[in-house]
Tab-separated table of C-alpha atoms and ligand atoms in Angstrom:
chain	number	residue	atom	x	y	z
F	1	MET	CA	72.420	-13.761	163.616
F	2	ARG	CA	71.174	-14.312	160.153
F	3	VAL	CA	68.121	-16.227	160.216
F	4	LEU	CA	66.244	-17.895	157.143
F	5	ILE	CA	62.963	-18.929	157.506
F	6	LEU	CA	61.632	-21.683	154.927
F	7	GLY	CA	58.003	-21.409	154.761
F	8	GLY	CA	57.791	-17.765	155.714
F	9	ASP	CA	54.245	-17.160	154.328
F	10	GLY	CA	52.610	-19.814	156.372
F	11	TYR	CA	50.720	-19.685	159.735
F	12	LEU	CA	53.644	-19.860	161.887
F	13	GLY	CA	56.304	-18.789	159.420
F	14	TRP	CA	55.170	-15.225	159.022
F	15	ALA	CA	54.632	-14.676	162.827
F	16	THR	CA	58.179	-15.942	163.618
F	17	ALA	CA	59.517	-13.879	160.881
F	18	MET	CA	58.168	-10.580	162.244
F	19	HIS	CA	58.965	-11.433	165.959
F	20	LEU	CA	62.720	-12.487	165.179
F	21	SER	CA	63.317	-9.415	162.799
F	22	ARG	CA	61.956	-7.098	165.652
F	23	GLN	CA	64.315	-8.957	168.245
F	24	GLY	CA	67.207	-7.786	166.104
F	25	PHE	CA	67.807	-11.052	163.987
F	26	GLU	CA	68.641	-10.395	160.382
F	27	VAL	CA	65.755	-12.486	158.792
F	28	ALA	CA	64.803	-13.655	155.206
F	29	VAL	CA	61.946	-15.458	154.267
F	30	VAL	CA	61.410	-18.122	151.580
F	31	ASP	CA	57.995	-19.476	150.443
F	32	ASN	CA	56.552	-21.050	147.171
F	33	TYR	CA	52.840	-20.100	147.973
F	34	PHE	CA	52.177	-23.856	148.091
F	35	ARG	CA	49.371	-23.208	150.893
F	36	ARG	CA	47.638	-20.290	149.101
F	37	ARG	CA	47.553	-22.457	145.837
F	38	ALA	CA	46.187	-25.562	147.693
F	39	CYS	CA	43.451	-23.419	149.419
F	40	THR	CA	42.298	-21.946	146.246
F	41	GLU	CA	42.371	-25.279	144.376
F	42	LEU	CA	40.237	-27.028	147.123
F	43	ASN	CA	38.153	-24.046	147.684
F	44	ARG	CA	39.155	-23.687	151.300
F	45	GLU	CA	39.955	-19.767	151.700
F	46	PRO	CA	41.330	-18.681	154.894
F	47	LEU	CA	39.158	-16.653	157.553
F	48	PHE	CA	40.228	-13.499	155.983
F	49	PRO	CA	42.777	-12.680	153.041
F	50	VAL	CA	46.243	-11.552	153.814
F	51	PRO	CA	48.594	-9.457	151.547
F	52	ASN	CA	51.274	-11.419	149.542
F	53	LEU	CA	54.521	-12.183	151.148
F	54	HIS	CA	56.269	-9.072	149.352
F	55	GLN	CA	53.341	-6.750	150.541
F	56	ARG	CA	53.443	-8.182	154.267
F	57	ALA	CA	57.348	-7.606	154.405
F	58	GLU	CA	57.001	-4.085	152.858
F	59	LEU	CA	54.290	-3.294	155.503
F	60	TRP	CA	56.223	-4.593	158.385
F	61	GLU	CA	59.117	-2.499	157.435
F	62	SER	CA	57.140	0.566	157.143
F	63	LEU	CA	55.744	-0.087	160.802
F	64	SER	CA	58.737	-1.664	162.494
F	65	GLY	CA	61.791	-0.062	160.554
F	66	CYS	CA	62.780	-3.863	160.461
F	67	PRO	CA	63.770	-5.026	156.820
F	68	MET	CA	63.091	-8.468	155.696
F	69	GLY	CA	64.387	-10.285	152.700
F	70	VAL	CA	61.740	-12.063	150.549
F	71	HIS	CA	62.530	-14.957	148.175
F	72	ILE	CA	59.557	-16.717	146.203
F	73	GLY	CA	60.710	-19.981	145.166
F	74	ASP	CA	60.650	-23.763	146.035
F	75	VAL	CA	63.059	-25.376	148.560
F	76	CYS	CA	62.665	-28.649	146.527
F	77	ASP	CA	64.544	-26.623	143.547
F	78	TYR	CA	68.276	-27.015	144.603
F	79	PRO	CA	69.729	-24.237	142.480
F	80	PHE	CA	67.106	-21.992	143.702
F	81	LEU	CA	67.862	-22.897	147.598
F	82	THR	CA	71.604	-22.574	146.938
F	83	SER	CA	71.416	-19.232	145.461
F	84	VAL	CA	69.528	-18.081	148.594
F	85	PHE	CA	72.326	-19.397	150.762
F	86	ARG	CA	74.921	-17.780	148.457
F	87	SER	CA	73.207	-14.399	148.875
F	88	PHE	CA	72.138	-14.494	152.568
F	89	ALA	CA	74.643	-16.844	153.954
F	90	PRO	CA	72.330	-18.041	156.841
F	91	GLU	CA	73.818	-18.710	160.340
F	92	ALA	CA	70.471	-20.601	161.231
F	93	VAL	CA	67.671	-22.004	159.030
F	94	ILE	CA	64.181	-22.371	160.588
F	95	HIS	CA	62.322	-25.250	158.294
F	96	TYR	CA	58.583	-24.575	158.174
F	97	ALA	CA	58.314	-25.588	154.531
F	98	GLU	CA	56.786	-28.894	154.714
F	99	GLN	CA	53.163	-29.770	153.739
F	100	PRO	CA	51.788	-29.592	157.249
F	101	ALA	CA	48.187	-31.020	157.073
F	102	ALA	CA	47.286	-34.469	157.838
F	103	PRO	CA	44.025	-34.661	156.123
F	104	TYR	CA	45.695	-33.101	152.985
F	105	SER	CA	48.187	-36.060	152.775
F	106	MET	CA	45.239	-38.553	153.264
F	107	ARG	CA	43.100	-36.902	150.359
F	108	GLY	CA	44.269	-39.047	147.419
F	109	HIS	CA	47.432	-40.143	145.369
F	110	ARG	CA	48.482	-36.603	144.022
F	111	GLU	CA	48.432	-35.052	147.759
F	112	ALA	CA	50.247	-38.106	149.078
F	113	ILE	CA	53.128	-38.224	146.636
F	114	PHE	CA	53.466	-34.271	147.083
F	115	THR	CA	53.534	-34.377	150.676
F	116	LEU	CA	56.121	-37.341	150.397
F	117	THR	CA	58.152	-35.507	147.960
F	118	ASN	CA	57.856	-32.080	149.281
F	119	ASN	CA	58.745	-32.802	152.951
F	120	LEU	CA	61.747	-35.145	152.241
F	121	VAL	CA	63.500	-33.437	149.064
F	122	SER	CA	63.063	-30.108	150.854
F	123	THR	CA	64.655	-31.508	154.064
F	124	ALA	CA	67.476	-33.332	152.137
F	125	ASN	CA	68.047	-29.982	149.911
F	126	LEU	CA	68.539	-28.184	153.070
F	127	VAL	CA	70.951	-30.665	154.655
F	128	HIS	CA	73.041	-30.686	151.358
F	129	ALA	CA	72.747	-26.564	151.261
F	130	VAL	CA	74.255	-26.423	154.811
F	131	GLN	CA	76.898	-28.728	153.795
F	132	GLU	CA	77.682	-26.941	150.915
F	133	HIS	CA	77.784	-23.517	152.350
F	134	ASN	CA	78.190	-23.535	155.903
F	135	LEU	CA	78.390	-26.629	158.022
F	136	ARG	CA	77.986	-24.515	161.326
F	137	CYS	CA	74.542	-23.435	160.419
F	138	HIS	CA	72.065	-24.456	162.675
F	139	ILE	CA	68.884	-26.156	161.157
F	140	ILE	CA	65.731	-26.017	163.405
F	141	LYS	CA	62.969	-28.166	161.897
F	142	LEU	CA	59.484	-28.126	162.804
F	143	GLY	CA	58.623	-31.716	163.830
F	144	THR	CA	55.435	-32.833	165.182
F	145	MET	CA	54.160	-34.740	168.447
F	146	GLY	CA	52.220	-36.971	166.096
F	147	VAL	CA	55.303	-38.723	165.107
F	148	TYR	CA	55.015	-40.883	168.336
F	149	GLY	CA	51.380	-41.780	167.991
F	150	THR	CA	49.604	-42.730	171.202
F	151	PRO	CA	51.596	-45.515	172.678
F	152	ASN	CA	50.719	-47.269	175.897
F	153	ILE	CA	53.861	-46.105	177.766
F	154	ASP	CA	55.322	-42.494	178.498
F	155	ILE	CA	56.662	-40.440	175.569
F	156	GLU	CA	60.105	-39.513	176.167
F	157	GLU	CA	62.045	-36.414	174.474
F	158	GLY	CA	63.330	-38.029	171.273
F	159	TYR	CA	65.115	-40.692	172.597
F	160	LEU	CA	64.332	-44.064	174.560
F	161	GLU	CA	67.176	-45.903	176.670
F	162	VAL	CA	66.623	-49.486	176.341
F	163	ASP	CA	67.825	-52.309	178.623
F	164	TYR	CA	67.913	-55.530	176.802
F	165	LYS	CA	69.360	-58.830	177.882
F	166	GLY	CA	71.563	-57.213	180.312
F	167	ARG	CA	72.995	-54.453	177.980
F	168	ARG	CA	71.825	-50.872	177.620
F	169	HIS	CA	71.382	-48.466	174.416
F	170	THR	CA	69.877	-45.184	173.572
F	171	PHE	CA	67.663	-45.355	170.215
F	172	LEU	CA	65.227	-42.775	168.739
F	173	TYR	CA	62.070	-43.237	170.442
F	174	PRO	CA	59.887	-45.756	168.338
F	175	LYS	CA	57.277	-44.123	166.119
F	176	THR	CA	53.836	-44.957	165.242
F	177	PRO	CA	52.421	-41.900	163.215
F	178	GLY	CA	48.718	-41.753	162.303
F	179	SER	CA	48.690	-39.812	158.862
F	180	LEU	CA	51.040	-40.129	155.766
F	181	TYR	CA	52.087	-36.377	156.969
F	182	HIS	CA	52.987	-37.493	160.450
F	183	LEU	CA	55.058	-40.427	158.672
F	184	THR	CA	57.031	-37.767	156.602
F	185	LYS	CA	57.981	-36.339	159.945
F	186	VAL	CA	59.310	-39.491	161.097
F	187	GLN	CA	61.374	-39.818	157.876
F	188	ASP	CA	62.891	-36.418	157.875
F	189	GLY	CA	63.770	-36.619	161.196
F	190	ASP	CA	65.502	-40.013	160.440
F	191	LEU	CA	67.311	-38.261	157.582
F	192	LEU	CA	68.510	-35.380	159.787
F	193	TYR	CA	69.517	-37.825	162.496
F	194	PHE	CA	71.568	-39.694	159.947
F	195	TYR	CA	73.437	-36.385	158.476
F	196	CYS	CA	74.186	-35.224	162.166
F	197	ARG	CA	76.135	-38.703	162.306
F	198	MET	CA	77.682	-38.471	158.785
F	199	TRP	CA	78.362	-34.762	158.461
F	200	GLY	CA	78.283	-33.337	162.084
F	201	ILE	CA	75.511	-30.975	161.204
F	202	ARG	CA	73.676	-29.332	164.197
F	203	VAL	CA	69.959	-30.101	164.210
F	204	THR	CA	66.960	-28.964	166.679
F	205	ASP	CA	63.947	-31.031	165.879
F	206	LEU	CA	60.869	-29.413	167.621
F	207	ASN	CA	58.026	-32.078	167.987
F	208	GLN	CA	55.176	-29.676	168.218
F	209	GLY	CA	51.468	-30.302	169.132
F	210	PRO	CA	48.576	-28.549	167.366
F	211	VAL	CA	48.810	-24.795	167.611
F	212	TYR	CA	46.185	-22.246	168.454
F	213	GLY	CA	45.959	-18.398	168.362
F	214	LEU	CA	45.783	-15.615	165.875
F	215	ASP	CA	47.384	-12.621	167.336
F	216	THR	CA	51.100	-11.866	168.217
F	217	GLU	CA	52.483	-8.599	169.380
F	218	GLU	CA	53.788	-7.762	166.128
F	219	SER	CA	50.081	-8.246	164.386
F	220	ARG	CA	48.198	-6.232	166.894
F	221	PRO	CA	48.933	-2.665	165.256
F	222	ASP	CA	47.778	-3.867	161.849
F	223	ARG	CA	45.240	-6.474	160.862
F	224	ARG	CA	46.857	-7.076	157.744
F	225	LEU	CA	49.806	-8.600	159.629
F	226	LEU	CA	47.762	-11.384	160.924
F	227	PRO	CA	48.576	-14.935	159.939
F	228	ILE	CA	47.025	-17.066	157.275
F	229	PHE	CA	44.299	-18.582	159.323
F	230	ASN	CA	42.400	-21.854	158.216
F	231	TYR	CA	39.258	-23.336	159.908
F	232	ASP	CA	38.483	-25.826	157.219
F	233	ASP	CA	38.521	-29.684	157.503
F	234	VAL	CA	41.891	-29.977	155.745
F	235	PHE	CA	44.113	-26.955	156.914
F	236	GLY	CA	42.443	-25.989	160.030
F	237	THR	CA	43.718	-27.338	163.417
F	238	VAL	CA	41.126	-28.350	166.099
F	239	LEU	CA	40.957	-25.448	168.495
F	240	ASN	CA	40.966	-22.940	165.580
F	241	ARG	CA	38.299	-24.769	164.077
F	242	PHE	CA	36.172	-25.026	167.084
F	243	LEU	CA	36.484	-21.162	167.678
F	244	VAL	CA	35.305	-20.469	164.191
F	245	GLN	CA	32.474	-22.964	164.650
F	246	ALA	CA	31.347	-21.326	167.749
F	247	VAL	CA	30.926	-18.020	166.277
F	248	ALA	CA	29.177	-19.475	163.053
F	249	GLY	CA	26.630	-21.247	165.346
F	250	VAL	CA	27.645	-24.563	164.096
F	251	PRO	CA	27.850	-27.416	166.548
F	252	LEU	CA	31.332	-28.207	167.510
F	253	THR	CA	32.599	-31.176	165.429
F	254	VAL	CA	34.214	-33.739	167.745
F	255	TYR	CA	35.451	-36.591	165.884
F	256	GLY	CA	34.252	-39.782	167.329
F	257	ARG	CA	34.354	-40.476	171.013
F	258	GLY	CA	36.704	-37.212	171.815
F	259	GLY	CA	38.920	-38.748	173.985
F	260	GLN	CA	41.972	-38.103	171.530
F	261	THR	CA	44.443	-36.219	173.565
F	262	ARG	CA	47.261	-33.963	172.383
F	263	GLY	CA	49.909	-31.447	173.617
F	264	TYR	CA	48.591	-28.032	172.603
F	265	LEU	CA	50.505	-24.660	172.360
F	266	ASN	CA	49.739	-20.881	171.682
F	267	ILE	CA	51.338	-19.459	168.631
F	268	LEU	CA	53.326	-17.227	171.215
F	269	ASP	CA	54.841	-20.221	172.567
F	270	THR	CA	55.858	-21.525	169.134
F	271	ILE	CA	57.675	-18.272	168.688
F	272	ALA	CA	59.349	-18.458	172.074
F	273	CYS	CA	60.599	-21.973	171.576
F	274	VAL	CA	62.050	-21.357	168.124
F	275	LYS	CA	63.869	-18.184	169.552
F	276	LEU	CA	65.128	-20.267	172.565
F	277	ALA	CA	66.441	-22.846	170.017
F	278	LEU	CA	68.382	-20.190	167.996
F	279	ARG	CA	70.001	-18.817	171.071
F	280	GLN	CA	70.947	-21.976	172.452
F	281	PRO	CA	71.862	-24.130	169.402
F	282	ALA	CA	72.397	-27.765	169.011
F	283	ALA	CA	76.102	-28.880	169.128
F	284	ALA	CA	77.917	-30.036	165.951
F	285	GLY	CA	76.678	-33.583	165.357
F	286	GLN	CA	73.898	-33.210	167.685
F	287	TYR	CA	70.128	-34.116	166.617
F	288	ARG	CA	68.452	-32.518	169.539
F	289	VAL	CA	64.701	-33.195	170.100
F	290	PHE	CA	62.298	-31.354	172.163
F	291	ASN	CA	58.577	-32.140	172.678
F	292	GLN	CA	57.094	-28.743	172.008
F	293	PHE	CA	53.862	-28.210	173.664
F	294	VAL	CA	52.484	-26.853	177.062
F	295	GLU	CA	49.496	-28.679	178.244
F	296	THR	CA	47.347	-31.626	177.043
F	297	PHE	CA	43.634	-31.648	176.312
F	298	SER	CA	41.135	-34.312	175.050
F	299	VAL	CA	39.118	-33.064	172.242
F	300	ASN	CA	35.999	-33.303	174.542
F	301	GLU	CA	37.779	-30.900	177.078
F	302	LEU	CA	38.772	-28.559	174.325
F	303	ALA	CA	35.047	-28.406	173.278
F	304	ALA	CA	33.803	-27.867	176.572
F	305	ARG	CA	36.308	-24.972	177.020
F	306	VAL	CA	35.178	-23.260	173.921
F	307	GLN	CA	31.508	-23.598	174.812
F	308	ALA	CA	32.129	-22.030	178.136
F	309	ALA	CA	34.185	-19.163	176.696
F	310	GLY	CA	31.468	-18.758	174.164
F	311	GLN	CA	28.804	-18.583	176.865
F	312	GLU	CA	30.682	-15.502	178.092
F	313	LEU	CA	30.115	-13.734	174.846
F	314	GLY	CA	26.494	-14.858	174.437
F	315	LEU	CA	27.379	-17.360	172.109
F	316	ALA	CA	24.936	-20.548	172.289
F	317	VAL	CA	27.710	-23.269	171.524
F	318	GLU	CA	26.448	-27.037	171.094
F	319	ILE	CA	29.073	-29.756	170.833
F	320	GLN	CA	28.325	-32.766	168.627
F	321	ASN	CA	30.184	-35.975	168.271
F	322	ILE	CA	30.423	-37.109	164.637
F	323	PRO	CA	31.642	-40.217	162.833
F	324	ASN	CA	35.597	-39.926	162.994
F	325	PRO	CA	36.917	-39.597	159.495
F	326	ARG	CA	40.309	-40.536	160.940
F	327	LEU	CA	41.670	-43.928	162.145
F	328	GLU	CA	43.212	-43.040	165.622
F	329	ALA	CA	42.715	-44.277	168.971
F	330	GLU	CA	39.569	-42.586	170.600
F	331	GLU	CA	40.761	-43.336	174.306
F	332	HIS	CA	44.316	-43.892	175.164
F	333	TYR	CA	47.080	-43.247	177.536
F	334	TYR	CA	48.926	-40.166	176.907
F	335	ASN	CA	52.062	-38.876	178.931
F	336	PRO	CA	54.693	-37.092	176.856
F	337	VAL	CA	57.633	-35.524	178.742
F	338	HIS	CA	58.051	-32.040	177.892
F	339	THR	CA	60.783	-30.580	180.146
F	340	GLY	CA	63.543	-29.701	177.433
F	341	LEU	CA	62.298	-26.182	176.379
F	342	LEU	CA	61.252	-25.482	179.902
F	343	SER	CA	64.691	-25.777	181.006
F	344	LEU	CA	66.077	-23.612	178.176
F	345	GLY	CA	63.695	-21.153	179.792
F	346	LEU	CA	60.134	-21.234	178.113
F	347	LYS	CA	57.715	-19.137	180.042
F	348	PRO	CA	54.320	-20.990	178.768
F	349	HIS	CA	51.019	-19.137	177.986
F	350	TYR	CA	48.126	-21.359	179.131
F	351	LEU	CA	44.473	-21.688	177.617
F	352	THR	CA	42.738	-19.801	179.946
F	353	ALA	CA	39.079	-18.467	179.725
F	354	ASP	CA	40.552	-14.970	178.687
F	355	VAL	CA	42.718	-16.337	175.918
F	356	LEU	CA	39.650	-18.247	174.435
F	357	VAL	CA	37.436	-15.097	174.795
F	358	ASP	CA	40.020	-12.663	172.975
F	359	MET	CA	40.429	-15.068	170.189
F	360	LEU	CA	36.735	-15.622	169.745
F	361	GLN	CA	36.396	-11.777	169.557
F	362	THR	CA	39.003	-11.532	166.844
F	363	VAL	CA	36.899	-14.349	164.958
F	364	LEU	CA	33.724	-12.422	165.571
F	365	ASP	CA	35.326	-9.696	163.649
F	366	HIS	CA	35.320	-11.861	160.677
F	367	ARG	CA	32.100	-13.619	161.216
F	368	ARG	CA	30.593	-12.539	157.818
F	369	SER	CA	33.325	-14.195	155.965
F	370	ILE	CA	32.722	-17.672	157.537
F	371	ASN	CA	31.800	-20.393	154.948
F	372	LYS	CA	29.913	-23.137	156.893
F	373	ALA	CA	30.548	-25.489	154.046
F	374	LEU	CA	34.048	-25.778	154.710
F	375	ILE	CA	33.586	-27.114	158.226
F	376	PHE	CA	32.351	-30.657	157.920
F	377	PRO	CA	35.150	-33.254	157.298
F	378	GLU	CA	35.497	-34.600	154.033
F	379	VAL	CA	38.821	-36.550	153.818
F	380	GLN	CA	38.364	-40.220	155.089
F	381	TRP	CA	41.485	-41.897	156.293
F	382	GLY	CA	40.690	-45.532	155.011
F	383	SER	CA	37.830	-47.477	153.806
F	384	GLY	CA	38.746	-50.905	154.547
F	385	GLU	CA	37.640	-52.882	157.716
F	386	ILE	CA	40.061	-51.839	160.213
F	387	ASP	CA	40.378	-53.527	163.791
F	388	LYS	CA	40.456	-50.455	166.138
F	389	ARG	CA	42.690	-52.103	168.745
F	390	PHE	CA	45.479	-52.179	166.102
F	391	LEU	CA	45.410	-48.288	166.417
F	392	GLY	CA	46.765	-47.605	169.975
F	393	ALA	CA	50.052	-49.232	170.730
F	394	GLY	CA	50.001	-51.222	167.708
F	395	ARG	CA	51.084	-54.285	169.540
F	396	GLY	CA	48.424	-56.812	168.155
F	397	PRO	CA	45.017	-57.756	168.929
F	398	GLY	CA	45.468	-56.950	172.958
F	399	ASP	CA	43.658	-54.327	174.579
F	400	ALA	CA	45.904	-51.583	173.507
F	401	SER	CA	44.427	-48.989	176.013
F	402	ARG	CA	45.014	-51.222	178.903
F	403	SER	CA	47.166	-49.717	181.731
F	404	PRO	CA	50.697	-51.643	182.615
F	405	GLN	CA	50.107	-54.187	185.320
F	406	PRO	CA	51.464	-53.595	188.615
F	407	SER	CA	54.422	-55.965	189.052
F	408	CYS	CA	53.141	-57.641	192.399
F	409	GLN	CA	50.479	-59.124	190.317
F	410	ALA	CA	53.217	-61.285	188.605
F	411	ALA	CA	54.231	-62.492	192.041
P	1	USQ	N1	39.733	-33.110	165.677
P	1	USQ	C1	38.355	-33.214	166.046
P	1	USQ	N2	37.542	-32.353	165.388
P	1	USQ	C2	37.996	-31.558	164.572
P	1	USQ	C3	39.327	-31.508	164.092
P	1	USQ	C4	40.137	-32.453	164.494
P	1	USQ	O1	37.805	-34.024	166.939
P	1	USQ	O2	37.107	-30.792	163.741
P	1	USQ	C5	40.477	-34.200	166.397
P	1	USQ	C6	41.653	-35.101	165.586
P	1	USQ	O3	40.791	-36.133	165.303
P	1	USQ	C7	42.674	-35.432	166.154
P	1	USQ	C8	43.001	-34.122	166.996
P	1	USQ	O4	41.480	-33.386	167.011
P	1	USQ	O5	42.538	-36.313	167.073
P	1	USQ	C9	43.913	-33.042	166.435
P	1	USQ	O6	43.715	-32.693	165.303
P	1	USQ	P1	44.272	-31.465	164.310
P	1	USQ	O7	43.619	-31.444	163.082
P	1	USQ	O8	44.198	-30.226	165.342
P	1	USQ	O9	45.901	-31.838	164.457
P	1	USQ	P2	46.506	-32.660	163.422
P	1	USQ	O10	45.972	-33.180	162.212
P	1	USQ	O11	47.243	-33.963	164.203
P	1	USQ	O12	47.592	-31.898	162.855
P	1	USQ	C10	47.981	-30.579	163.505
P	1	USQ	C11	48.828	-29.736	162.384
P	1	USQ	C12	50.083	-30.511	162.173
P	1	USQ	C13	50.994	-30.678	163.399
P	1	USQ	C14	49.998	-31.544	164.608
P	1	USQ	C15	50.722	-31.889	166.119
P	1	USQ	O13	47.915	-29.624	161.204
P	1	USQ	O14	51.033	-29.761	161.304
P	1	USQ	O15	51.824	-31.551	163.221
P	1	USQ	O16	48.673	-30.834	164.566
P	1	USQ	S1	50.254	-33.192	166.517
P	1	USQ	O17	48.657	-33.406	166.545
P	1	USQ	O18	50.523	-33.353	168.057
P	1	USQ	O19	50.761	-34.342	165.694
């Protein structure tokens, strides 16, 4: 199967590309180097430098014997995208080419407009390219669990069946995103769902939680094959940040009370989920949604685990609750369904002490490159007076975190 990976230079795109090419898929990668440029512009360089995409693809081919096509260009440039479709004729496309950082999207006007434009135009261009070249081409789009927010009821897998005044209908699950980035993931999902209904395209939307990890089987033979790994306040995700903070001797930055709970997964499981979706594609006209994570943790729980793993390596890890730069519920109900990918065959990797120690050891190899100035969060979500009771279920000035009342109380 010919698989085109948009955003193939990124943290997840590169690891996915190597894995799929080794598994016998014919792979081509596309990237416009946005992440590299933004890291340089904001002075938030990754933990270690990685060769450019051409060099990585050549190195990968020399080690594995698996060739990989490289196209440098912008998915928002429609003539460029259609030229790639014409030359490669993909049968599936994995769309990782969105601006993925919530803090970046909240940094200012320029970053907000870039996030909106990039994430929506890239998705719309992809849909049109598929319609123009091969309507059967399966689109796998990386979504986010953050589209749902933290509602005070269970989160279903994409859809919600509603009984209303004696009738029943199934809707997309209601969304309450917590950053502009997450909002664009709601909007691109709506776009894809719309075109599934209009044109019969086939789409899988993978609503992924925060990912952690560095090494995959493919990167182990040569450190130059590791993914771009950020630990700064803009592009770093929470667990990756905590690992670097533990090694740097900086107290772990728990934002606010630390009860924020999310669904996490190892980068190995991201790759496994994408492969499962490729091999068992959505049907024509189907907008298929999976909640892509393996286990849930609060930020406090993650910090405690990193602290314990650090102790095994003789690192004295402190934890500090610092003022939350984001507007988000810090204590909330969280119970998302995530059975779809398990039923396709996912064999999860869990966040064990061994996994944490292994990741800490890789970070220790690069301890001299850590720039402590990149750790403390600078981007603030808002400056106005916000009543935090509106942040949870968004149902008005009631107590959003209150559990549903048992029905016997009404009697
Ligand atoms: N957090 C801390 N301390 C830190 C960094 C983060 O307490 O130093 C907290 C945040 O406030 C948040 C949670 O940890 O409550 C997760 O933050 P994150 O930065 O790891 O994740 P987020 O900004 O939500 O975004 C990341 C990826 C994004 C993906 C998303 C999945 O950057 O691309 O879509 O995880 S999810 O969070 O489920 O929406």
